[in-house]
Coordinates of C-alpha atoms and ligand atoms in Angstrom, one line a residue:
M8 CA -5.1 6.0 -16.1
L9 CA -2.8 6.9 -13.2
N10 CA -2.5 3.8 -10.9
L11 CA -0.2 4.2 -8.0
V12 CA 1.1 1.6 -5.6
L13 CA 2.0 3.3 -2.4
F14 CA 4.6 1.0 -0.8
G15 CA 6.7 0.7 2.2
P16 CA 7.2 -1.2 5.5
P17 CA 4.5 -1.0 8.3
G18 CA 4.7 2.4 9.9
A19 CA 6.2 4.1 6.8
G20 CA 3.2 6.4 6.5
K21 CA 1.3 4.9 3.6
G22 CA -2.2 5.5 5.1
T23 CA -1.4 9.1 6.0
Q24 CA 0.1 10.0 2.7
A25 CA -2.5 8.1 0.7
H26 CA -5.2 10.5 1.9
F27 CA -3.2 13.5 0.5
L28 CA -2.3 11.8 -2.8
A29 CA -5.8 10.5 -3.5
Q30 CA -7.0 14.1 -3.1
S31 CA -4.3 15.8 -5.1
F32 CA -4.6 13.4 -8.0
N33 CA -8.3 12.6 -7.7
L34 CA -7.7 8.9 -7.3
V35 CA -9.8 6.2 -5.7
H36 CA -8.0 5.1 -2.5
L37 CA -8.0 1.3 -1.9
S38 CA -6.5 0.3 1.4
T39 CA -6.6 -3.4 2.0
G40 CA -5.7 -2.9 5.6
D41 CA -8.7 -0.6 6.0
L42 CA -11.0 -3.0 4.1
L43 CA -9.9 -5.8 6.4
R44 CA -10.4 -3.7 9.5
N45 CA -13.9 -2.8 8.3
E46 CA -14.6 -6.6 8.1
I47 CA -13.3 -7.0 11.6
A48 CA -15.5 -4.2 12.9
A49 CA -18.6 -5.8 11.2
N50 CA -17.6 -9.1 12.7
T51 CA -18.0 -11.0 9.4
D52 CA -16.5 -14.4 8.8
L53 CA -13.8 -12.8 6.7
G54 CA -13.3 -10.3 9.6
K55 CA -12.8 -13.1 12.1
L56 CA -10.2 -14.8 9.9
A57 CA -8.4 -11.5 9.3
D58 CA -8.5 -10.6 13.0
A59 CA -6.7 -13.8 14.0
L60 CA -3.9 -13.2 11.5
I61 CA -3.6 -9.4 11.8
S62 CA -3.3 -9.4 15.5
K63 CA -0.3 -11.8 15.2
G64 CA 1.2 -9.6 12.5
E65 CA 0.7 -12.3 9.8
L66 CA -0.6 -11.7 6.3
V67 CA -4.1 -12.6 5.2
P68 CA -4.0 -15.2 2.4
D69 CA -3.4 -13.9 -1.1
S70 CA -6.7 -15.2 -2.4
V71 CA -8.6 -13.2 0.2
V72 CA -7.0 -9.9 -0.4
I73 CA -7.0 -10.4 -4.2
S74 CA -10.7 -11.0 -4.3
M75 CA -11.3 -7.9 -2.2
I76 CA -9.4 -5.8 -4.7
E77 CA -11.1 -7.6 -7.6
E78 CA -14.5 -6.7 -6.2
R79 CA -13.6 -3.0 -5.9
L80 CA -12.2 -2.8 -9.4
K81 CA -15.3 -4.4 -10.8
K82 CA -17.5 -1.6 -9.5
P83 CA -18.2 0.6 -12.5
R84 CA -17.0 4.1 -11.8
S85 CA -15.3 6.9 -13.6
T86 CA -12.0 7.7 -12.1
V87 CA -8.6 8.9 -13.4
G88 CA -7.0 6.1 -11.5
F89 CA -6.5 4.1 -8.3
L90 CA -4.2 4.4 -5.3
F91 CA -3.3 1.0 -3.9
D92 CA -2.3 1.3 -0.2
G93 CA -0.9 -1.7 1.5
F94 CA -1.5 -3.9 -1.5
P95 CA 0.2 -5.8 -3.2
R96 CA 2.0 -7.4 -0.2
T97 CA 3.4 -10.4 -2.1
V98 CA 4.7 -11.1 -5.6
L99 CA 1.6 -13.3 -6.2
Q100 CA -0.6 -10.3 -5.3
A101 CA 1.4 -8.1 -7.6
Q102 CA 0.9 -10.5 -10.5
A103 CA -2.8 -10.8 -9.8
L104 CA -3.1 -7.0 -9.8
D105 CA -1.4 -6.8 -13.1
K106 CA -3.9 -9.3 -14.5
L107 CA -6.9 -7.5 -13.0
L108 CA -5.8 -4.1 -14.4
M109 CA -5.1 -5.7 -17.8
K110 CA -8.7 -6.8 -17.9
H111 CA -9.6 -3.1 -17.5
H112 CA -7.1 -2.2 -20.2
S113 CA -4.9 -0.6 -17.6
K114 CA -1.7 -1.2 -15.6
V115 CA 0.3 0.0 -12.6
S116 CA 1.9 3.3 -13.5
V117 CA 4.4 3.6 -10.6
M118 CA 5.4 2.1 -7.3
L119 CA 6.3 4.7 -4.7
C120 CA 8.3 3.3 -1.8
L121 CA 8.5 5.3 1.4
M122 CA 11.9 4.8 2.9
V123 CA 12.0 4.9 6.7
D124 CA 14.6 3.6 9.2
K125 CA 13.6 0.6 11.3
K126 CA 14.0 2.4 14.6
E127 CA 11.6 5.2 13.4
L128 CA 9.1 2.6 12.1
I129 CA 8.9 1.0 15.5
D130 CA 8.6 4.4 17.3
R131 CA 5.8 5.5 14.9
I132 CA 3.8 2.2 15.1
Y133 CA 4.1 2.1 18.9
K134 CA 2.9 5.7 19.2
R135 CA 0.0 5.1 16.9
G136 CA -0.9 2.1 19.0
L137 CA -1.4 4.3 22.0
T138 CA -4.4 5.9 20.3
S139 CA -5.4 3.6 17.3
G140 CA -6.6 0.7 19.5
R141 CA -5.0 -1.6 16.9
A142 CA -3.9 -4.9 18.6
D143 CA -1.0 -5.2 16.1
D144 CA 0.3 -1.8 17.0
I145 CA 0.8 -2.1 20.8
D146 CA 2.9 -5.2 21.2
L147 CA 6.6 -4.8 20.4
A148 CA 7.1 -8.4 19.4
T149 CA 4.2 -8.2 16.9
I150 CA 5.6 -4.9 15.5
E151 CA 9.0 -6.6 15.0
H152 CA 7.3 -9.6 13.4
R153 CA 5.4 -7.4 11.0
I154 CA 8.7 -5.8 9.9
D155 CA 10.2 -9.3 9.4
V156 CA 7.2 -10.4 7.4
Y157 CA 7.7 -7.2 5.3
N158 CA 11.3 -8.0 4.6
D159 CA 10.6 -11.6 3.8
K160 CA 7.5 -11.5 1.7
T161 CA 6.8 -7.9 0.7
A162 CA 10.3 -6.3 0.0
P163 CA 10.8 -8.7 -3.0
L164 CA 8.3 -6.5 -4.8
I165 CA 10.9 -3.8 -5.0
S166 CA 12.8 -5.8 -7.6
Y167 CA 9.5 -6.9 -9.2
Y168 CA 8.7 -3.2 -10.0
E169 CA 12.3 -2.2 -10.5
S170 CA 12.6 -4.6 -13.4
Q171 CA 9.6 -2.8 -15.0
Q172 CA 11.2 0.6 -14.4
K173 CA 8.3 1.5 -12.0
Y174 CA 10.1 1.6 -8.7
Y175 CA 10.6 5.1 -7.1
P176 CA 12.1 5.3 -3.6
I177 CA 10.8 8.3 -1.7
Q178 CA 12.4 9.9 1.4
G179 CA 9.9 8.9 4.1
M180 CA 11.5 10.6 7.1
G181 CA 10.6 14.2 7.8
T182 CA 7.4 16.0 8.4
I183 CA 4.1 14.8 6.9
E184 CA 4.0 17.9 4.7
E185 CA 7.6 17.4 3.4
I186 CA 6.9 13.8 2.5
A187 CA 3.6 14.7 0.8
E188 CA 5.6 17.2 -1.3
N189 CA 8.3 14.6 -2.2
L190 CA 5.5 12.2 -3.4
K191 CA 3.7 14.9 -5.3
H192 CA 6.8 16.2 -7.1
T193 CA 7.9 12.7 -8.0
I194 CA 4.6 11.8 -9.6
Q195 CA 4.4 15.1 -11.4
S196 CA 7.8 14.7 -12.9
I197 CA 7.1 11.2 -13.9
Q198 CA 3.9 12.4 -15.5
K199 CA 5.8 15.0 -17.5
K200 CA 8.4 12.5 -18.6
H201 CA 6.0 9.8 -19.6
T202 CA 2.9 11.7 -20.8
H203 CA 2.5 9.2 -23.6
H204 CA 3.0 6.1 -21.6
L205 CA 1.0 6.6 -18.3
Ligands
C5P15 O1 -1.7 -2.1 5.3 P1 -1.8 -2.1 6.8 O2 -0.5 -1.9 7.4 O3 -2.9 -1.2 7.3 O4 -2.3 -3.6 7.1 C1 -2.5 -4.0 8.5 C2 -2.4 -5.5 8.5 O5 -3.4 -6.1 7.6 C3 -1.1 -6.2 8.1 O6 -0.1 -6.2 9.1 C4 -1.6 -7.5 7.7 O7 -1.7 -8.3 8.8 C5 -2.9 -7.3 7.1 N1 -2.8 -7.2 5.6 C6 -2.6 -8.3 4.8 N2 -2.5 -8.2 3.5 C7 -2.7 -7.0 2.8 C8 -2.9 -5.9 3.6 C9 -3.0 -6.0 5.0 O8 -2.5 -9.4 5.4 N3 -2.6 -7.0 1.5
MG16 MG1 -2.4 1.4 6.4

């Protein structure tokens, strides 16, 4: 299987690029942010909990997002792989993902990290907020806080995957098309190099 973790700080372009990647490589796209926003829209108990945390730029507890992913992986389906977008967000989530995939006799193939300057992240998120209607996108203090949470809790995953030789930094500044090409080429060259391991 080809299981990709699309990684990067908030505003790095994970969601945008995930759509292209999922199409190009025929992967099932799992975005925990989208799943949580669906719960919010449906006004479920989980949605209410998530809304309170997301609007403040905080993370939803590990157990909650892990069971959401677990549910999705349980569904029987034939796919060449999964594209994880916005998950894992903590080391504990990464360890849980490894265990879940192991149950399915699979593993994370690569972690692709979109590299974008902080100033550009803030600009992108703020601009998105003007049209997305996302409460966590329009308040500058919340945006800054999300980046701090990323640096504090999520960035340690870089060494987690680096130690497994799965970490690939990707230039995340440029046009959407250029970045999509960067990602595609990186994955194709990894596939060529590791045909027997992926
Ligand atoms: O991934 P995305 O940026 O769309 O997520 C939006 C928000 O959802 C995050 O800022 C965070 O509050 C919440 N989230 C989370 N845990 C995840 C994914 C998203 O808490 N694994
Ligand atoms: Mg997203």
